[in-house]
Structure formats: structure tokens, C-alpha cells
GROMACS .gro file of N, CA and C in nm:
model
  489
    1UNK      N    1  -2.910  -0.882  -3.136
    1UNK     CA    2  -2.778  -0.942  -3.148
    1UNK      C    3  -2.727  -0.973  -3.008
    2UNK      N    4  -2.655  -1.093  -2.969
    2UNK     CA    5  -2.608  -1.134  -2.841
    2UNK      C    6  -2.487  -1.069  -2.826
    3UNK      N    7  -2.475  -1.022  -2.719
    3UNK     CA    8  -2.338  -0.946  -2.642
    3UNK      C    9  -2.349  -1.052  -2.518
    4UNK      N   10  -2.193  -1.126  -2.544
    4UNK     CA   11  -2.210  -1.231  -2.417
    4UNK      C   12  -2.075  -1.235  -2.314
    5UNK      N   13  -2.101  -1.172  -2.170
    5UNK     CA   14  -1.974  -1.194  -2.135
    5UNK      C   15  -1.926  -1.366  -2.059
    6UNK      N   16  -1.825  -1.380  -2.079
    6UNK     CA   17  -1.773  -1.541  -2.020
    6UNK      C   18  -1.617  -1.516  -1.958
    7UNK      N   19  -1.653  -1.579  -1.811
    7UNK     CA   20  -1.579  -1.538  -1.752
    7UNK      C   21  -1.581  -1.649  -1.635
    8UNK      N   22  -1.431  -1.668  -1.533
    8UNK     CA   23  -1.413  -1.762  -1.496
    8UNK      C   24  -1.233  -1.778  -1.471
    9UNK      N   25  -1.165  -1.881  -1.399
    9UNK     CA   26  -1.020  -1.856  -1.360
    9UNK      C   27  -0.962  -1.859  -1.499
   10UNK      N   28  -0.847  -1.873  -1.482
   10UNK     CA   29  -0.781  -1.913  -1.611
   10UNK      C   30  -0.776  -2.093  -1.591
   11UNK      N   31  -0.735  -2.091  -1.777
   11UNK     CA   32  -0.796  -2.277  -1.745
   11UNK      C   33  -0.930  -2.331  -1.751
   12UNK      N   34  -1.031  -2.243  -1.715
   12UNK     CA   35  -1.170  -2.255  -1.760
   12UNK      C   36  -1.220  -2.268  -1.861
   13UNK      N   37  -1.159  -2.250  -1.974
   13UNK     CA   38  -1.212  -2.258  -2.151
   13UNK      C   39  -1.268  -2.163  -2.178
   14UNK      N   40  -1.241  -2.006  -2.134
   14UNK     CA   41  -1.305  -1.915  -2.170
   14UNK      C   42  -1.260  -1.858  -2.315
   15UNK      N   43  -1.165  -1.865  -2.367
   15UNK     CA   44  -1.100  -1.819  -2.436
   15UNK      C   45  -1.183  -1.919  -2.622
   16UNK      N   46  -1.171  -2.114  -2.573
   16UNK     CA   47  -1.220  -2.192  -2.656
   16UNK      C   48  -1.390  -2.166  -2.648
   17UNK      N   49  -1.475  -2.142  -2.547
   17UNK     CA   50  -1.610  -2.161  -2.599
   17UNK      C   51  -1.647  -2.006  -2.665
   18UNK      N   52  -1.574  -1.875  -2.587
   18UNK     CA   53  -1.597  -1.797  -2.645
   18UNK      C   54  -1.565  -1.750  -2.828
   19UNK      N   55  -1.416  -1.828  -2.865
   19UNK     CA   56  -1.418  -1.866  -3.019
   19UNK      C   57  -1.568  -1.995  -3.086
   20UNK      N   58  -1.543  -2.025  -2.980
   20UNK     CA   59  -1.647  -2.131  -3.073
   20UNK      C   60  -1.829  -2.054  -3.079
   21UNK      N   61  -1.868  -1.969  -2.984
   21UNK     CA   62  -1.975  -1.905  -3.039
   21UNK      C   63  -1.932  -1.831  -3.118
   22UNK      N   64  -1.895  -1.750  -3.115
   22UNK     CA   65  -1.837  -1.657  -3.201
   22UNK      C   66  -1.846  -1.698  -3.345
   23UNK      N   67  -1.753  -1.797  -3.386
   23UNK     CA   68  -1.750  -1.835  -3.482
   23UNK      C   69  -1.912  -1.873  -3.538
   24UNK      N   70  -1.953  -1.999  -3.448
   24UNK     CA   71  -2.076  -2.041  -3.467
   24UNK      C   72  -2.224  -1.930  -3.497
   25UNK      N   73  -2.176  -1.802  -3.437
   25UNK     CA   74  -2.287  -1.721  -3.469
   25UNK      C   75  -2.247  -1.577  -3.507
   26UNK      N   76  -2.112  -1.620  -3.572
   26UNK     CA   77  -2.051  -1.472  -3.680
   26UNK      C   78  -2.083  -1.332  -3.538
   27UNK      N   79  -2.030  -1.378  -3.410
   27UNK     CA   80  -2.005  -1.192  -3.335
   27UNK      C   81  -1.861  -1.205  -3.319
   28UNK      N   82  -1.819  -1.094  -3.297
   28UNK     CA   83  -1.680  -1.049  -3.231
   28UNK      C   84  -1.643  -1.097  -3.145
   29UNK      N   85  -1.499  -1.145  -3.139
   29UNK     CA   86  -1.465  -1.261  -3.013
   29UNK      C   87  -1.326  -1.138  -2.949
   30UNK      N   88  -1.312  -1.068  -2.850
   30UNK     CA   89  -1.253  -1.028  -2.771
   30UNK      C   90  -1.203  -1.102  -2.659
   31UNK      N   91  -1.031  -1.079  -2.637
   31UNK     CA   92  -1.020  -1.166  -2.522
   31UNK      C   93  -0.975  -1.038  -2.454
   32UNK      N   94  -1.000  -1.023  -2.309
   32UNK     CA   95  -0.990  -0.878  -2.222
   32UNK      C   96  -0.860  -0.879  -2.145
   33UNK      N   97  -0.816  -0.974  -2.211
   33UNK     CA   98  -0.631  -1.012  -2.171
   33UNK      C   99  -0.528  -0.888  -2.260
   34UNK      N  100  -0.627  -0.914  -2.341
   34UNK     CA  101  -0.587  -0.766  -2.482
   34UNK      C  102  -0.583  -0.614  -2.405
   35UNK      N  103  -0.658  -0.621  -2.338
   35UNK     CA  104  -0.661  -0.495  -2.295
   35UNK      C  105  -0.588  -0.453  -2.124
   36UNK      N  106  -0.610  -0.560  -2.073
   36UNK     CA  107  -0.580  -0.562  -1.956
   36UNK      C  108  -0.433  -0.525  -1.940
   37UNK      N  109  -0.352  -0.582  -2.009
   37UNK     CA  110  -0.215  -0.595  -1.987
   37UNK      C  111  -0.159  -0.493  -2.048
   38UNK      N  112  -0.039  -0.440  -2.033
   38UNK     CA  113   0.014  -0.375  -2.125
   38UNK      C  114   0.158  -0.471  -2.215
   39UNK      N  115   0.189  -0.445  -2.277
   39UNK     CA  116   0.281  -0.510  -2.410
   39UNK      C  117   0.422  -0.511  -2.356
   40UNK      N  118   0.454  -0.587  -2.225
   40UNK     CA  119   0.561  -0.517  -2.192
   40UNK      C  120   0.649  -0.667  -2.079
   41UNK      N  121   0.711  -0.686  -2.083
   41UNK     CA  122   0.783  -0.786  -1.980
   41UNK      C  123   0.882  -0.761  -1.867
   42UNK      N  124   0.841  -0.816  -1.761
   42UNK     CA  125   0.779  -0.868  -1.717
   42UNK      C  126   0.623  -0.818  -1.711
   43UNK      N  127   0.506  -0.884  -1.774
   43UNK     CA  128   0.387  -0.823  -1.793
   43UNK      C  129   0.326  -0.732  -1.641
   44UNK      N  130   0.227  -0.639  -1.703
   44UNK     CA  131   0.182  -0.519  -1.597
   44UNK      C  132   0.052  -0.468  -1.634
   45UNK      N  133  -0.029  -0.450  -1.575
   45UNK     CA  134  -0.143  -0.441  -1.613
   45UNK      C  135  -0.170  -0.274  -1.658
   46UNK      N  136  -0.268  -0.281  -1.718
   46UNK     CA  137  -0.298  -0.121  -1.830
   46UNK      C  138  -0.339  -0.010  -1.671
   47UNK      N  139  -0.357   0.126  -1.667
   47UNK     CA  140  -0.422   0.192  -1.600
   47UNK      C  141  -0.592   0.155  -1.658
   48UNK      N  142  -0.686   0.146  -1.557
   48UNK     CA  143  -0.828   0.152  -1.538
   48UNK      C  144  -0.847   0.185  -1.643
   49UNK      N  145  -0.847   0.347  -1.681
   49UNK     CA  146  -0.886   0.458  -1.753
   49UNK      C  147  -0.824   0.398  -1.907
   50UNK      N  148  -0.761   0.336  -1.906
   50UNK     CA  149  -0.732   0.300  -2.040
   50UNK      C  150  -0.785   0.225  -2.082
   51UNK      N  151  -0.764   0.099  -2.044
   51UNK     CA  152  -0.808  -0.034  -2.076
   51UNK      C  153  -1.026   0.024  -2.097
   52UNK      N  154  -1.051   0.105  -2.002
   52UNK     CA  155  -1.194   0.142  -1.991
   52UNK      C  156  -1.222   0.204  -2.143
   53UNK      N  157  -1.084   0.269  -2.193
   53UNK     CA  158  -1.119   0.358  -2.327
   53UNK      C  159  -1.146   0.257  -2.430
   54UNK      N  160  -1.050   0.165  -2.440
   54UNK     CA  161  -1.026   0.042  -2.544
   54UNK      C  162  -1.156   0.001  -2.527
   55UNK      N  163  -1.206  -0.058  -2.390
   55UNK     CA  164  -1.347  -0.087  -2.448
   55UNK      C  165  -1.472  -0.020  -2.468
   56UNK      N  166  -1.480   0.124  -2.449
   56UNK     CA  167  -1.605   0.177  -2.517
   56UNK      C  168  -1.535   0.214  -2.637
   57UNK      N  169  -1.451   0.200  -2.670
   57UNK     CA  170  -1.431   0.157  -2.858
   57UNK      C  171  -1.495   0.082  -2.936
   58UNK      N  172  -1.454  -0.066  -2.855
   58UNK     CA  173  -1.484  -0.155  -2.881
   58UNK      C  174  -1.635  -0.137  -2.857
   59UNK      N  175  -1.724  -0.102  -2.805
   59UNK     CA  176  -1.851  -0.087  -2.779
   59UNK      C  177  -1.920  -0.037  -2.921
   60UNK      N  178  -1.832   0.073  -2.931
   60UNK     CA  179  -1.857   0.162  -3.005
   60UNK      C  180  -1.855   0.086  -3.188
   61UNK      N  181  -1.806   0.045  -3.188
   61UNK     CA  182  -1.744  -0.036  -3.314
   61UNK      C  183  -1.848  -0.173  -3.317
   62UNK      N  184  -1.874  -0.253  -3.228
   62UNK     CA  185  -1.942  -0.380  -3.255
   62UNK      C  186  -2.090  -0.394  -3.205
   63UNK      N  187  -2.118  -0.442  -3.307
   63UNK     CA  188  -2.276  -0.494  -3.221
   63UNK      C  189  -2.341  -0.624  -3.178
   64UNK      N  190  -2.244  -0.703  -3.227
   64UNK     CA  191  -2.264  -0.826  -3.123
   64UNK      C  192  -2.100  -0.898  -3.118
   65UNK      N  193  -2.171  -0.951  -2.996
   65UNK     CA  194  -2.005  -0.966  -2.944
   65UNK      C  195  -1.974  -1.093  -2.822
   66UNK      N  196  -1.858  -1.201  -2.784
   66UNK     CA  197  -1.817  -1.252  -2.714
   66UNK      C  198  -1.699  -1.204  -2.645
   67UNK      N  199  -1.727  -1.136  -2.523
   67UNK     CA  200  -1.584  -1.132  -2.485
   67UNK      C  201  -1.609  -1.187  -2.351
   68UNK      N  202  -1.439  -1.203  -2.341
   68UNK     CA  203  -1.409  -1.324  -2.188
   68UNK      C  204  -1.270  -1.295  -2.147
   69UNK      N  205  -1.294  -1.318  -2.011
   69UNK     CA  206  -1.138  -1.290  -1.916
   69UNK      C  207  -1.222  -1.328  -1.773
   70UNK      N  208  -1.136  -1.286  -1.706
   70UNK     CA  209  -1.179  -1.302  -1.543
   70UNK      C  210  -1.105  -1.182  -1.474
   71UNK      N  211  -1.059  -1.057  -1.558
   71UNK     CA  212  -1.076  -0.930  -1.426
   71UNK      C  213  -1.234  -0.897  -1.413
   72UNK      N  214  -1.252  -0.868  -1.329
   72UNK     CA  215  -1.417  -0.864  -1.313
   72UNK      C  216  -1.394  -0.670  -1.306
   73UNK      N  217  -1.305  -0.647  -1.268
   73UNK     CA  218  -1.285  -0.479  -1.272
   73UNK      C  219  -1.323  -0.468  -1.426
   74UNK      N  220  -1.271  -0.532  -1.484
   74UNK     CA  221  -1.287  -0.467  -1.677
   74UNK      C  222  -1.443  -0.572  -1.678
   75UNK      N  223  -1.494  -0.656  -1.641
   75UNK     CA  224  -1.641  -0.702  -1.686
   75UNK      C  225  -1.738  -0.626  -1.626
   76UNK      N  226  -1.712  -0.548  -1.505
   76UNK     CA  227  -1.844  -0.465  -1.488
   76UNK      C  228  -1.836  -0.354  -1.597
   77UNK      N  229  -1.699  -0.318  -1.636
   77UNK     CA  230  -1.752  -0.201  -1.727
   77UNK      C  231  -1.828  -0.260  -1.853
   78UNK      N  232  -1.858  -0.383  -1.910
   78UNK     CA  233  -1.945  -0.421  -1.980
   78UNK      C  234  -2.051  -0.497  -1.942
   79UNK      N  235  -2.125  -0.476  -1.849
   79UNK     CA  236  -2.237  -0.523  -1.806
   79UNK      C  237  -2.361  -0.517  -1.848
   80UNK      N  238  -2.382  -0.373  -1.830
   80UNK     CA  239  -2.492  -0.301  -1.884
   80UNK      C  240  -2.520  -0.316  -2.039
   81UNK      N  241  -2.433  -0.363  -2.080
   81UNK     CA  242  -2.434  -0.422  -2.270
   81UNK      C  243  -2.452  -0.495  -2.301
   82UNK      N  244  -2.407  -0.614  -2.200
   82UNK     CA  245  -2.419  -0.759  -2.231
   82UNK      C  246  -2.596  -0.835  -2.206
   83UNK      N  247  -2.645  -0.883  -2.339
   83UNK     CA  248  -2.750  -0.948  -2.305
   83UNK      C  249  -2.732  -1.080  -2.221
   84UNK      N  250  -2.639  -1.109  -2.181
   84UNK     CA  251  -2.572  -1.256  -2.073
   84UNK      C  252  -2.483  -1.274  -2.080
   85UNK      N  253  -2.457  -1.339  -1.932
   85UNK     CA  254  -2.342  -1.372  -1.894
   85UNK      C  255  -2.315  -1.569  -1.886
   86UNK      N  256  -2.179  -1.606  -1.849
   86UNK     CA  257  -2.142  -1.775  -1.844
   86UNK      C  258  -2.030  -1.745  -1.724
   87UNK      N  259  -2.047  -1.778  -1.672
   87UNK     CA  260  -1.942  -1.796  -1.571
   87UNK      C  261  -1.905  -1.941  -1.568
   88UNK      N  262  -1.782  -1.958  -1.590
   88UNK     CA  263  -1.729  -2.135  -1.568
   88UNK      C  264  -1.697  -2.159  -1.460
   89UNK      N  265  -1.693  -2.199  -1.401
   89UNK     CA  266  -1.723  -2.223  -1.280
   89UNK      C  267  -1.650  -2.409  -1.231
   90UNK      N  268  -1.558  -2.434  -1.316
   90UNK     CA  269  -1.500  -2.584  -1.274
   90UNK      C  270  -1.426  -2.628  -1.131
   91UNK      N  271  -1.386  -2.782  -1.133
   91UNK     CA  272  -1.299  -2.726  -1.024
   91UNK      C  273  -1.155  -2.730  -1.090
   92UNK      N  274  -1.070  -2.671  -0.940
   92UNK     CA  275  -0.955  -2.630  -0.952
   92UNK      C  276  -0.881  -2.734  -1.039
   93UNK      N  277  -0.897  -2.870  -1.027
   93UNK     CA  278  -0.810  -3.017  -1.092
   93UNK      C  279  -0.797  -2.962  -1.263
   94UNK      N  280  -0.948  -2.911  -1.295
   94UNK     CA  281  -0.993  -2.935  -1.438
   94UNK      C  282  -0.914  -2.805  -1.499
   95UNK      N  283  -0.891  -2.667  -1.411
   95UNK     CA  284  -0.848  -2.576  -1.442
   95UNK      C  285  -0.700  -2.643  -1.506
   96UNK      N  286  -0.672  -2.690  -1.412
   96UNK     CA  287  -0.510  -2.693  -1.413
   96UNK      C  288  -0.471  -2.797  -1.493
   97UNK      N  289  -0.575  -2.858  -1.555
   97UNK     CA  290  -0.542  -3.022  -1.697
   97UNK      C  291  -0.578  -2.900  -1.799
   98UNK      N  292  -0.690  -2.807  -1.790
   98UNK     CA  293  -0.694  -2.708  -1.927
   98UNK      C  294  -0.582  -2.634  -1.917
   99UNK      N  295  -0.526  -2.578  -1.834
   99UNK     CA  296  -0.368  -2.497  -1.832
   99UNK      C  297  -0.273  -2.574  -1.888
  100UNK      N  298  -0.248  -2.702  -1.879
  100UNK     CA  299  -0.130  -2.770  -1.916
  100UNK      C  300  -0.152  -2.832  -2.091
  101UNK      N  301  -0.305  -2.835  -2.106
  101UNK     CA  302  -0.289  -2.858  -2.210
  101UNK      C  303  -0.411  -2.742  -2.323
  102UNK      N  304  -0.352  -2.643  -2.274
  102UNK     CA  305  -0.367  -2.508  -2.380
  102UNK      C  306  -0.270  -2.499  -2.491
  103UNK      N  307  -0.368  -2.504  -2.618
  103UNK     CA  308  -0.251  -2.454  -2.750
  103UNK      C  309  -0.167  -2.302  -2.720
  104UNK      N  310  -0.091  -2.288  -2.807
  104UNK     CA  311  -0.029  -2.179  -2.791
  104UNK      C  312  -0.090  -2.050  -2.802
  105UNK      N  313  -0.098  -1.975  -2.773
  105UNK     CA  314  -0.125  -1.832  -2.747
  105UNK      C  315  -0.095  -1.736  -2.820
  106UNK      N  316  -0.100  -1.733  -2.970
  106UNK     CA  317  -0.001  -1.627  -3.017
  106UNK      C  318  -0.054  -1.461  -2.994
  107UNK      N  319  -0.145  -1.472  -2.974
  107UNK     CA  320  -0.178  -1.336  -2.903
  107UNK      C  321  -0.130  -1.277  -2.769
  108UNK      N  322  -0.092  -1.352  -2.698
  108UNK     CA  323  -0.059  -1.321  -2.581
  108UNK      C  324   0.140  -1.348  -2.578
  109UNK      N  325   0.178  -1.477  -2.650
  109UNK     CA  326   0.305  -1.494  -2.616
  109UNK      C  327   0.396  -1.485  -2.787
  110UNK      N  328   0.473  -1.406  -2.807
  110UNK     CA  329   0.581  -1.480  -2.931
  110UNK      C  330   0.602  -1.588  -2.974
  111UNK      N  331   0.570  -1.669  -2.847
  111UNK     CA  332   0.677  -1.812  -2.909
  111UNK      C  333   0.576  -1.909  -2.787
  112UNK      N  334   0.589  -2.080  -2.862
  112UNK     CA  335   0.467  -2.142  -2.731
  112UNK      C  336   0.556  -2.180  -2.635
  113UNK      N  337   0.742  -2.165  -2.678
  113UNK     CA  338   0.794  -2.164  -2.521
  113UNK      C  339   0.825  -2.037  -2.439
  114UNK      N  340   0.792  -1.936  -2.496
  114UNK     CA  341   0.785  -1.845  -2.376
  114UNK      C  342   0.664  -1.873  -2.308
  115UNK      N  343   0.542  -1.865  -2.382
  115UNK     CA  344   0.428  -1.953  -2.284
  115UNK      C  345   0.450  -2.051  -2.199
  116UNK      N  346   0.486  -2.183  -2.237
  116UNK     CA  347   0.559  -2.269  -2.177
  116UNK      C  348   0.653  -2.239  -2.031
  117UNK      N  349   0.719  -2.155  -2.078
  117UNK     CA  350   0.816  -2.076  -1.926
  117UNK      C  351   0.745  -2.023  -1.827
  118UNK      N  352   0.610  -1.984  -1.841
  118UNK     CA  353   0.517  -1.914  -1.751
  118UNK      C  354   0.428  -2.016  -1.656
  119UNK      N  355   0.424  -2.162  -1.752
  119UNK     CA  356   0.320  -2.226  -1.723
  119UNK      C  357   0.323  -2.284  -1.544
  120UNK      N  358   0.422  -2.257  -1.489
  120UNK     CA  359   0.405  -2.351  -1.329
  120UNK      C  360   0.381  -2.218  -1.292
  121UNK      N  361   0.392  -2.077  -1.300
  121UNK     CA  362   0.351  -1.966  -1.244
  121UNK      C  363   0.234  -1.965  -1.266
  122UNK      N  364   0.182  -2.025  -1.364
  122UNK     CA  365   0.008  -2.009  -1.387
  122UNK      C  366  -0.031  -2.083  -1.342
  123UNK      N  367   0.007  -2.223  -1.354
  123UNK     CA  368  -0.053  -2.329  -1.245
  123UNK      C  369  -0.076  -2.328  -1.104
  124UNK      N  370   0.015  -2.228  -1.049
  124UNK     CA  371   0.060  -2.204  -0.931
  124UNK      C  372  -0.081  -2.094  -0.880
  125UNK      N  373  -0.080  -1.998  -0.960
  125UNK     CA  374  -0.209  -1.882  -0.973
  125UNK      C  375  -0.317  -1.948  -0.930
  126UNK      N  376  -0.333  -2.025  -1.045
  126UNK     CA  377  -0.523  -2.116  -1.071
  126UNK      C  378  -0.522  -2.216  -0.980
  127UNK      N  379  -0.413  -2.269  -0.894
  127UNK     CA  380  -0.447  -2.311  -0.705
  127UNK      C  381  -0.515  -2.250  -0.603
  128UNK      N  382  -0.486  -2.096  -0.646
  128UNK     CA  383  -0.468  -2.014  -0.542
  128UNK      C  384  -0.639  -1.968  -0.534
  129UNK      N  385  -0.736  -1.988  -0.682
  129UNK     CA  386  -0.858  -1.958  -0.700
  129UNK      C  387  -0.971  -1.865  -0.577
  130UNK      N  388  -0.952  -1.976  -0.532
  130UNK     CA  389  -1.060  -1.965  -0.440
  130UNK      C  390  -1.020  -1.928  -0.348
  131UNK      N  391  -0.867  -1.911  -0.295
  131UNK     CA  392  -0.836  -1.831  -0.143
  131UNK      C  393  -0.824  -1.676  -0.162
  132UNK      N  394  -0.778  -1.649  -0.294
  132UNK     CA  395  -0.736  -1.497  -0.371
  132UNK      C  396  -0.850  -1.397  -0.357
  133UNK      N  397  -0.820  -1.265  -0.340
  133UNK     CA  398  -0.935  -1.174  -0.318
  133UNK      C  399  -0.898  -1.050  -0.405
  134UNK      N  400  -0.833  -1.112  -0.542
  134UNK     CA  401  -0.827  -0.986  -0.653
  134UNK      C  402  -0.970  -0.976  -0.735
  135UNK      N  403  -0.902  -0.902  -0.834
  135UNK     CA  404  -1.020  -0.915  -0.913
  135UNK      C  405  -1.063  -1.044  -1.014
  136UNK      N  406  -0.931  -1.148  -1.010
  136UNK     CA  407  -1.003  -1.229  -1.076
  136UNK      C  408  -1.025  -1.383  -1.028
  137UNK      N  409  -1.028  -1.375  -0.871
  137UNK     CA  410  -1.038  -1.431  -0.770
  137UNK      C  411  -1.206  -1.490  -0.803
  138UNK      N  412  -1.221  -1.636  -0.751
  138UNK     CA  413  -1.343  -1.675  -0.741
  138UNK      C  414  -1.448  -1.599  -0.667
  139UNK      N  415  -1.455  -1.529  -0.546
  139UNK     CA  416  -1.542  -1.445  -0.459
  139UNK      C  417  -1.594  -1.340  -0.595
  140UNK      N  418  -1.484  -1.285  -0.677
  140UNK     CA  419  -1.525  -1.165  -0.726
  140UNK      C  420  -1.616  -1.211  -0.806
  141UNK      N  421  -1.588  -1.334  -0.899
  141UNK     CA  422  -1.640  -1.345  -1.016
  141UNK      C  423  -1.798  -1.418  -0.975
  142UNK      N  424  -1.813  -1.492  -0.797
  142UNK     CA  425  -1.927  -1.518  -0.790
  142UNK      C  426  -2.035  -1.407  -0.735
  143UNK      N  427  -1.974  -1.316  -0.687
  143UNK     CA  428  -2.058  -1.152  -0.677
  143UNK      C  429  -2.082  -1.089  -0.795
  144UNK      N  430  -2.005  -1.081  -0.869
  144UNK     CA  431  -2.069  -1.049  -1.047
  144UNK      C  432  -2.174  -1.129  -1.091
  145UNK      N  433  -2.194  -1.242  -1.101
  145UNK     CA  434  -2.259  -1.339  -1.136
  145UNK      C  435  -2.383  -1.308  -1.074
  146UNK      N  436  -2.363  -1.316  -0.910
  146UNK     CA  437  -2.519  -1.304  -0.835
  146UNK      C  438  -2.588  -1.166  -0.844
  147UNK      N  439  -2.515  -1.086  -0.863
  147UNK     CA  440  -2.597  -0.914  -0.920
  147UNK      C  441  -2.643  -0.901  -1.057
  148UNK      N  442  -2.558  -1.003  -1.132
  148UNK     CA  443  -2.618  -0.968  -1.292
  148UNK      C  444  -2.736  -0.938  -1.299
  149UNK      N  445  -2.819  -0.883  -1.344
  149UNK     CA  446  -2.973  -0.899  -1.384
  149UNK      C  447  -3.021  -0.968  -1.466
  150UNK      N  448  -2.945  -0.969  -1.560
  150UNK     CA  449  -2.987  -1.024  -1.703
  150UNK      C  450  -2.985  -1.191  -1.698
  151UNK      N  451  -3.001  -1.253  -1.802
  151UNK     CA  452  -2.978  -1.400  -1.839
  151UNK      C  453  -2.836  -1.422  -1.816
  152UNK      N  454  -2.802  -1.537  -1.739
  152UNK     CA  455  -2.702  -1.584  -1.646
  152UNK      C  456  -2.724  -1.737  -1.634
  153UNK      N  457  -2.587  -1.776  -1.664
  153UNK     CA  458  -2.592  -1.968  -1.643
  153UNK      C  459  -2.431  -1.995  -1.598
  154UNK      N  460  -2.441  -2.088  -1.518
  154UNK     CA  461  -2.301  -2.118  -1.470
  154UNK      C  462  -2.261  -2.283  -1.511
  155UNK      N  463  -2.147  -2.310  -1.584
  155UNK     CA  464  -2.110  -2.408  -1.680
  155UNK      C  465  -1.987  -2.476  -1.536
  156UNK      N  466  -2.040  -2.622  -1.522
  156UNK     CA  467  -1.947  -2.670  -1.417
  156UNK      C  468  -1.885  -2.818  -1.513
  157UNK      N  469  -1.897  -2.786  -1.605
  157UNK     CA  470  -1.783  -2.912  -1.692
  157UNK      C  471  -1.734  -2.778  -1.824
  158UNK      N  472  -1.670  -2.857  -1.853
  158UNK     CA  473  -1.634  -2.804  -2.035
  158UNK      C  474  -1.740  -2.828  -2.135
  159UNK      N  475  -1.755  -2.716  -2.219
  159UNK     CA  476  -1.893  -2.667  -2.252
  159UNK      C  477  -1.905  -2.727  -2.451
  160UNK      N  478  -1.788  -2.689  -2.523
  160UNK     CA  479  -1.764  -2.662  -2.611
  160UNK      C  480  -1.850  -2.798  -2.707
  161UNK      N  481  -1.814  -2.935  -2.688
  161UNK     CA  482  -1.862  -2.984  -2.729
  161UNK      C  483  -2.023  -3.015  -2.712
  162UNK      N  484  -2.061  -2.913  -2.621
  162UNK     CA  485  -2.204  -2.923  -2.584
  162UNK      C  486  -2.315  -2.846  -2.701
  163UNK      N  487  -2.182  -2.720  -2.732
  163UNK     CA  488  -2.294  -2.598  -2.860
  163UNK      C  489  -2.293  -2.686  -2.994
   0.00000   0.00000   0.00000
């Protein structure tokens, strides 16, 4: 069974190709936005140790699986599980036409204008890509990528209509 992680800035289509395998080959579609954050506004991210519990749950519970985000802190803890990885890998222009024109979020936001209210702060973020040295900074996510061991491909357009 495929365990696939996909990962990449925001704006990358991680969220759409990872539903669309998913769907296409009946695994579990996790977005690590779920875990990362805590439920709370102005948003804040979970302690390590937690977000780490949620996913050997989730480990624990599924046997094949899509999940995707870009903290690379929460993707090494699923490494060793994953039979491959996708890193998207676009440029910054394409990020920021998929940011502006993302459906609504109801997992992440109440309403698509509270999403909406966030959106020049996110646009503003997914500029910053490649100068940023967090965890979900381009450097991090291309050092994950080059240590993987396993089966590894890096997607430099939008993928979806490709599966």
C-alpha cells in the first residue's frame, strides 16, 4: 500500500493532488495543517510532542495514506513510513495565482471570508519562500528531499491534471 508524503510552499497544490490520489486510489488524505496548528486565533502552532502523538495515531490507524504540508519538522517524523515522497517545487508567480485562487478551506477557516482576510498575509509568506529559514522554508524542504532514500520526484508545474 502507498504511504506518500507531498510537500512544498503553500500555493503549491499540495492539498488538490494529494485529494486527487487519494481519492483515485481509495488511501487516507491527511492535511498536517490539522495537526500543526492549534484551534485557536490568532493561530499558534501545536507543541512538537503533540502534534508527534496525533501522528503515530494516525500511523497507527492507517495503512495507506497521502499526507501533505510543508513543516518539514512534522514530515521527518513520517519518513521512515512513507514509500515516497513529491515535493512541488513551482515558482514563486504560480504559488501566488494558486493562493489567490484556492476554494475555500472549510477545514482550516469557518467562513471563505475569514480565509479571504488572511489572504495578502499569505501572499506576503509564499514571497518570502526562498529567503525564509523555518521549517517550511524552501532550503528545508530541498534538504528533506535530497536525504530521502526512498522513491522521490519533484513536480515543477501543476500536477493534477497529469494523474
Amino acid at each position: 500500500m502507498r504511504k506518500i508524503l507531498i510537500f512544498g510552499n503553500s500555493g503549491s497544490g499540495k492539498s488538490t493532488l494529494a485529494r486527487h490520489i487519494a481519492g483515485k486510489e481509495g488511501l487516507t488524505h491527511l492535511d498536517l495543517d490539522l495537526l500543526a496548528w492549534l484551534p485557536i486565533s490568532p493561530p499558534r502552532r501545536r507543541p512538537i510532542e503533540e502534534s508527534r502523538r496525533r501522528i503515530n495515531s494516525f500511523l497507527r490507524e492507517q495503512n495507506g495514506w497521502v499526507v501533505e504540508g510543508c513543516h518539514t519538522d512534522l514530515l521527518v517524523l513520517l519518513r521512515y513510513e512513507a514509500t515516497e515522497i513529491i515535493f512541488i517545487d513551482l515558482s514563486v508567480e504560480q504559488y501566488i495565482v494558486n493562493a489567490r485562487n484556492r476554494p475555500w478551506e472549510p477545514h482550516k477557516y469557518k467562513a471563505k471570508e475569514a480565509q479571504d482576510a488572511n489572504l495578502e498575509i499569505l501572499v506576503s509568506w509564499i514571497g518570502e519562500y526562498k529567503l525564509r529559514s523555518d521549517t517550511c522554508a524552501y532550503q528545508s524542504h530541498r534538504n528533506f528531499y535530497d536525504t530521502f532514500q526512498g522513491n522521490k520526484r519533484i513536480y515543477t508545474e501543476n500536477q493534477v491534471n497529469k494523474h
